[in-house]
PDB file of C-alpha atoms in Angstrom:
ATOM      1  CA  UNK A   1     -31.861  28.873  24.212  1.00  0.00           C
ATOM      2  CA  UNK A   2     -31.811  32.650  24.276  1.00  0.00           C
ATOM      3  CA  UNK A   3     -29.738  34.303  21.612  1.00  0.00           C
ATOM      4  CA  UNK A   4     -28.885  37.991  21.482  1.00  0.00           C
ATOM      5  CA  UNK A   5     -28.028  39.764  18.242  1.00  0.00           C
ATOM      6  CA  UNK A   6     -25.790  42.815  18.040  1.00  0.00           C
ATOM      7  CA  UNK A   7     -25.312  44.773  14.838  1.00  0.00           C
ATOM      8  CA  UNK A   8     -22.850  47.366  13.679  1.00  0.00           C
ATOM      9  CA  UNK A   9     -22.711  49.330  10.437  1.00  0.00           C
ATOM     10  CA  UNK A  10     -19.301  50.385   9.157  1.00  0.00           C
ATOM     11  CA  UNK A  11     -18.008  52.501   6.305  1.00  0.00           C
ATOM     12  CA  UNK A  12     -14.461  52.786   4.937  1.00  0.00           C
ATOM     13  CA  UNK A  13     -12.753  54.835   2.257  1.00  0.00           C
ATOM     14  CA  UNK A  14      -9.312  55.387   0.737  1.00  0.00           C
ATOM     15  CA  UNK A  15      -7.476  52.092   1.183  1.00  0.00           C
ATOM     16  CA  UNK A  16      -5.212  51.027   4.047  1.00  0.00           C
ATOM     17  CA  UNK A  17      -4.560  54.486   5.427  1.00  0.00           C
ATOM     18  CA  UNK A  18      -8.086  55.696   4.968  1.00  0.00           C
ATOM     19  CA  UNK A  19     -10.719  56.250   7.603  1.00  0.00           C
ATOM     20  CA  UNK A  20     -14.100  54.869   8.389  1.00  0.00           C
ATOM     21  CA  UNK A  21     -16.970  55.043  10.807  1.00  0.00           C
ATOM     22  CA  UNK A  22     -18.643  52.658  13.209  1.00  0.00           C
ATOM     23  CA  UNK A  23     -22.299  53.034  13.994  1.00  0.00           C
ATOM     24  CA  UNK A  24     -23.923  50.749  16.565  1.00  0.00           C
ATOM     25  CA  UNK A  25     -26.774  51.472  18.942  1.00  0.00           C
ATOM     26  CA  UNK A  26     -24.502  52.993  21.614  1.00  0.00           C
ATOM     27  CA  UNK A  27     -21.218  53.399  19.761  1.00  0.00           C
ATOM     28  CA  UNK A  28     -20.586  55.935  17.041  1.00  0.00           C
ATOM     29  CA  UNK A  29     -17.021  56.895  16.184  1.00  0.00           C
ATOM     30  CA  UNK A  30     -14.398  57.162  13.499  1.00  0.00           C
ATOM     31  CA  UNK A  31     -11.932  54.349  12.856  1.00  0.00           C
ATOM     32  CA  UNK A  32      -8.519  54.023  11.263  1.00  0.00           C
ATOM     33  CA  UNK A  33      -5.239  52.230  11.673  1.00  0.00           C
ATOM     34  CA  UNK A  34      -3.392  53.562  14.741  1.00  0.00           C
ATOM     35  CA  UNK A  35      -0.347  55.792  14.305  1.00  0.00           C
ATOM     36  CA  UNK A  36       1.780  53.130  16.046  1.00  0.00           C
ATOM     37  CA  UNK A  37       1.087  50.926  13.024  1.00  0.00           C
ATOM     38  CA  UNK A  38       1.789  53.683  10.476  1.00  0.00           C
ATOM     39  CA  UNK A  39      -1.836  54.665  10.075  1.00  0.00           C
ATOM     40  CA  UNK A  40      -3.538  58.051  10.396  1.00  0.00           C
ATOM     41  CA  UNK A  41      -4.599  57.475  14.023  1.00  0.00           C
ATOM     42  CA  UNK A  42      -8.077  58.947  13.582  1.00  0.00           C
ATOM     43  CA  UNK A  43     -10.750  57.706  15.974  1.00  0.00           C
ATOM     44  CA  UNK A  44     -10.453  54.273  17.499  1.00  0.00           C
ATOM     45  CA  UNK A  45      -9.018  51.103  16.000  1.00  0.00           C
ATOM     46  CA  UNK A  46      -9.471  47.337  16.238  1.00  0.00           C
ATOM     47  CA  UNK A  47      -6.742  47.013  18.872  1.00  0.00           C
ATOM     48  CA  UNK A  48      -8.422  49.496  21.225  1.00  0.00           C
ATOM     49  CA  UNK A  49     -11.823  47.994  20.548  1.00  0.00           C
ATOM     50  CA  UNK A  50     -10.647  44.460  21.405  1.00  0.00           C
ATOM     51  CA  UNK A  51      -9.026  45.798  24.568  1.00  0.00           C
ATOM     52  CA  UNK A  52     -12.226  47.720  25.371  1.00  0.00           C
ATOM     53  CA  UNK A  53     -14.417  44.655  24.856  1.00  0.00           C
ATOM     54  CA  UNK A  54     -12.160  42.565  27.073  1.00  0.00           C
ATOM     55  CA  UNK A  55     -11.845  45.250  29.765  1.00  0.00           C
ATOM     56  CA  UNK A  56     -15.537  46.102  30.001  1.00  0.00           C
ATOM     57  CA  UNK A  57     -16.557  42.442  30.072  1.00  0.00           C
ATOM     58  CA  UNK A  58     -13.987  41.727  32.775  1.00  0.00           C
ATOM     59  CA  UNK A  59     -15.053  44.727  34.889  1.00  0.00           C
ATOM     60  CA  UNK A  60     -18.763  43.932  34.660  1.00  0.00           C
ATOM     61  CA  UNK A  61     -18.109  40.258  35.483  1.00  0.00           C
ATOM     62  CA  UNK A  62     -15.966  41.217  38.482  1.00  0.00           C
ATOM     63  CA  UNK A  63     -18.611  43.659  39.748  1.00  0.00           C
ATOM     64  CA  UNK A  64     -21.289  40.954  39.433  1.00  0.00           C
ATOM     65  CA  UNK A  65     -19.175  38.386  41.313  1.00  0.00           C
ATOM     66  CA  UNK A  66     -18.540  40.858  44.127  1.00  0.00           C
ATOM     67  CA  UNK A  67     -22.212  41.851  44.320  1.00  0.00           C
ATOM     68  CA  UNK A  68     -23.426  38.239  44.376  1.00  0.00           C
ATOM     69  CA  UNK A  69     -21.110  37.559  47.300  1.00  0.00           C
ATOM     70  CA  UNK A  70     -22.351  40.611  49.211  1.00  0.00           C
ATOM     71  CA  UNK A  71     -18.926  42.264  49.127  1.00  0.00           C
ATOM     72  CA  UNK A  72     -19.396  45.974  49.810  1.00  0.00           C
ATOM     73  CA  UNK A  73     -17.015  47.696  47.408  1.00  0.00           C
ATOM     74  CA  UNK A  74     -16.047  51.284  48.168  1.00  0.00           C
ATOM     75  CA  UNK A  75     -14.427  51.884  44.752  1.00  0.00           C
ATOM     76  CA  UNK A  76     -13.622  49.758  41.730  1.00  0.00           C
ATOM     77  CA  UNK A  77     -11.164  50.898  39.067  1.00  0.00           C
ATOM     78  CA  UNK A  78      -9.607  49.122  36.110  1.00  0.00           C
ATOM     79  CA  UNK A  79      -6.641  49.791  33.885  1.00  0.00           C
ATOM     80  CA  UNK A  80      -6.109  47.312  31.066  1.00  0.00           C
ATOM     81  CA  UNK A  81      -3.178  47.014  28.687  1.00  0.00           C
ATOM     82  CA  UNK A  82      -3.085  45.306  25.299  1.00  0.00           C
ATOM     83  CA  UNK A  83       0.160  44.066  23.765  1.00  0.00           C
ATOM     84  CA  UNK A  84       0.509  43.675  20.007  1.00  0.00           C
ATOM     85  CA  UNK A  85       3.719  42.407  18.432  1.00  0.00           C
ATOM     86  CA  UNK A  86       4.954  42.533  14.866  1.00  0.00           C
ATOM     87  CA  UNK A  87       6.981  39.616  13.567  1.00  0.00           C
ATOM     88  CA  UNK A  88       7.950  39.555   9.880  1.00  0.00           C
ATOM     89  CA  UNK A  89       5.302  42.180   9.146  1.00  0.00           C
ATOM     90  CA  UNK A  90       2.502  40.184  10.821  1.00  0.00           C
ATOM     91  CA  UNK A  91       0.627  41.879  13.658  1.00  0.00           C
ATOM     92  CA  UNK A  92      -0.387  39.587  16.517  1.00  0.00           C
ATOM     93  CA  UNK A  93      -2.475  40.530  19.547  1.00  0.00           C
ATOM     94  CA  UNK A  94      -0.470  38.665  22.165  1.00  0.00           C
ATOM     95  CA  UNK A  95      -1.641  39.629  25.609  1.00  0.00           C
ATOM     96  CA  UNK A  96      -4.113  41.635  27.676  1.00  0.00           C
ATOM     97  CA  UNK A  97      -3.380  42.497  31.290  1.00  0.00           C
ATOM     98  CA  UNK A  98      -6.255  43.655  33.514  1.00  0.00           C
ATOM     99  CA  UNK A  99      -5.193  45.650  36.564  1.00  0.00           C
ATOM    100  CA  UNK A 100      -8.219  46.131  38.803  1.00  0.00           C
ATOM    101  CA  UNK A 101      -8.005  48.182  41.967  1.00  0.00           C
ATOM    102  CA  UNK A 102     -10.659  47.116  44.456  1.00  0.00           C
ATOM    103  CA  UNK A 103     -11.152  49.335  47.502  1.00  0.00           C
ATOM    104  CA  UNK A 104     -13.155  48.121  50.499  1.00  0.00           C
ATOM    105  CA  UNK A 105     -14.206  49.849  53.709  1.00  0.00           C
ATOM    106  CA  UNK A 106     -13.572  46.874  55.994  1.00  0.00           C
ATOM    107  CA  UNK A 107     -10.734  44.890  54.483  1.00  0.00           C
ATOM    108  CA  UNK A 108      -9.633  41.759  56.321  1.00  0.00           C
ATOM    109  CA  UNK A 109      -7.033  39.193  55.298  1.00  0.00           C
ATOM    110  CA  UNK A 110      -9.774  36.616  54.703  1.00  0.00           C
ATOM    111  CA  UNK A 111     -11.763  39.043  52.540  1.00  0.00           C
ATOM    112  CA  UNK A 112      -8.640  40.025  50.604  1.00  0.00           C
ATOM    113  CA  UNK A 113      -8.009  36.357  49.735  1.00  0.00           C
ATOM    114  CA  UNK A 114     -11.638  35.943  48.638  1.00  0.00           C
ATOM    115  CA  UNK A 115     -11.537  39.043  46.435  1.00  0.00           C
ATOM    116  CA  UNK A 116      -8.246  37.987  44.851  1.00  0.00           C
ATOM    117  CA  UNK A 117      -9.986  34.750  43.821  1.00  0.00           C
ATOM    118  CA  UNK A 118     -12.895  36.753  42.359  1.00  0.00           C
ATOM    119  CA  UNK A 119     -10.447  38.897  40.365  1.00  0.00           C
ATOM    120  CA  UNK A 120      -9.019  35.748  38.766  1.00  0.00           C
ATOM    121  CA  UNK A 121     -12.418  34.100  38.330  1.00  0.00           C
ATOM    122  CA  UNK A 122     -13.780  37.161  36.505  1.00  0.00           C
ATOM    123  CA  UNK A 123     -11.005  36.794  33.923  1.00  0.00           C
ATOM    124  CA  UNK A 124     -11.769  33.091  33.475  1.00  0.00           C
ATOM    125  CA  UNK A 125     -15.554  33.446  33.211  1.00  0.00           C
ATOM    126  CA  UNK A 126     -15.937  36.658  31.225  1.00  0.00           C
ATOM    127  CA  UNK A 127     -17.557  35.951  27.838  1.00  0.00           C
ATOM    128  CA  UNK A 128     -14.888  37.874  25.905  1.00  0.00           C
ATOM    129  CA  UNK A 129     -12.027  36.166  27.779  1.00  0.00           C
ATOM    130  CA  UNK A 130     -13.537  32.809  26.898  1.00  0.00           C
ATOM    131  CA  UNK A 131     -13.849  33.850  23.241  1.00  0.00           C
ATOM    132  CA  UNK A 132     -10.168  34.867  23.131  1.00  0.00           C
ATOM    133  CA  UNK A 133      -8.883  31.810  25.016  1.00  0.00           C
ATOM    134  CA  UNK A 134      -6.161  30.010  23.124  1.00  0.00           C
ATOM    135  CA  UNK A 135      -5.371  33.061  20.995  1.00  0.00           C
ATOM    136  CA  UNK A 136      -4.647  35.909  23.398  1.00  0.00           C
ATOM    137  CA  UNK A 137      -3.087  35.518  26.840  1.00  0.00           C
ATOM    138  CA  UNK A 138      -5.182  37.316  29.456  1.00  0.00           C
ATOM    139  CA  UNK A 139      -3.704  38.075  32.862  1.00  0.00           C
ATOM    140  CA  UNK A 140      -4.985  39.745  35.985  1.00  0.00           C
ATOM    141  CA  UNK A 141      -2.916  41.798  38.409  1.00  0.00           C
ATOM    142  CA  UNK A 142      -5.350  42.878  41.129  1.00  0.00           C
ATOM    143  CA  UNK A 143      -4.654  45.441  43.811  1.00  0.00           C
ATOM    144  CA  UNK A 144      -6.943  45.148  46.830  1.00  0.00           C
ATOM    145  CA  UNK A 145      -6.952  48.056  49.278  1.00  0.00           C
ATOM    146  CA  UNK A 146      -8.712  49.151  52.425  1.00  0.00           C
ATOM    147  CA  UNK A 147     -10.409  52.531  52.206  1.00  0.00           C
ATOM    148  CA  UNK A 148      -9.050  55.392  54.261  1.00  0.00           C
ATOM    149  CA  UNK A 149     -12.217  56.617  55.928  1.00  0.00           C
TER     150      UNK A 149
END
């Protein structure tokens, strides 16, 4: 078994509406509660970071699936949305929707069907998606386009 260890050092001051810092090998930023949740909105926040972890894992997984299948991608874009609800003062991360746009030079109907399957498979096999399964709904709404050359 190979196990990888990731570490992060954090600081925090001044109670709920205070601010803090995150310091990891490639991530250094301020943190606070977002303004939408009556916080100061300084730096990033747990909601953005969870969305970022899910989105980057999904995108990398999708790129790997496409590469392994020798699909020549012209462009690959992703917009992801995270939905948090508040019920009786309790915040719940309900859903993440990944919206990849995959652009190919030589798009055929057969290839479009194959890529649509990869878009769904990436969501199902991504490490972060698997970690969130059962707690956060994750959906994929892929747009597959032919490049205008």
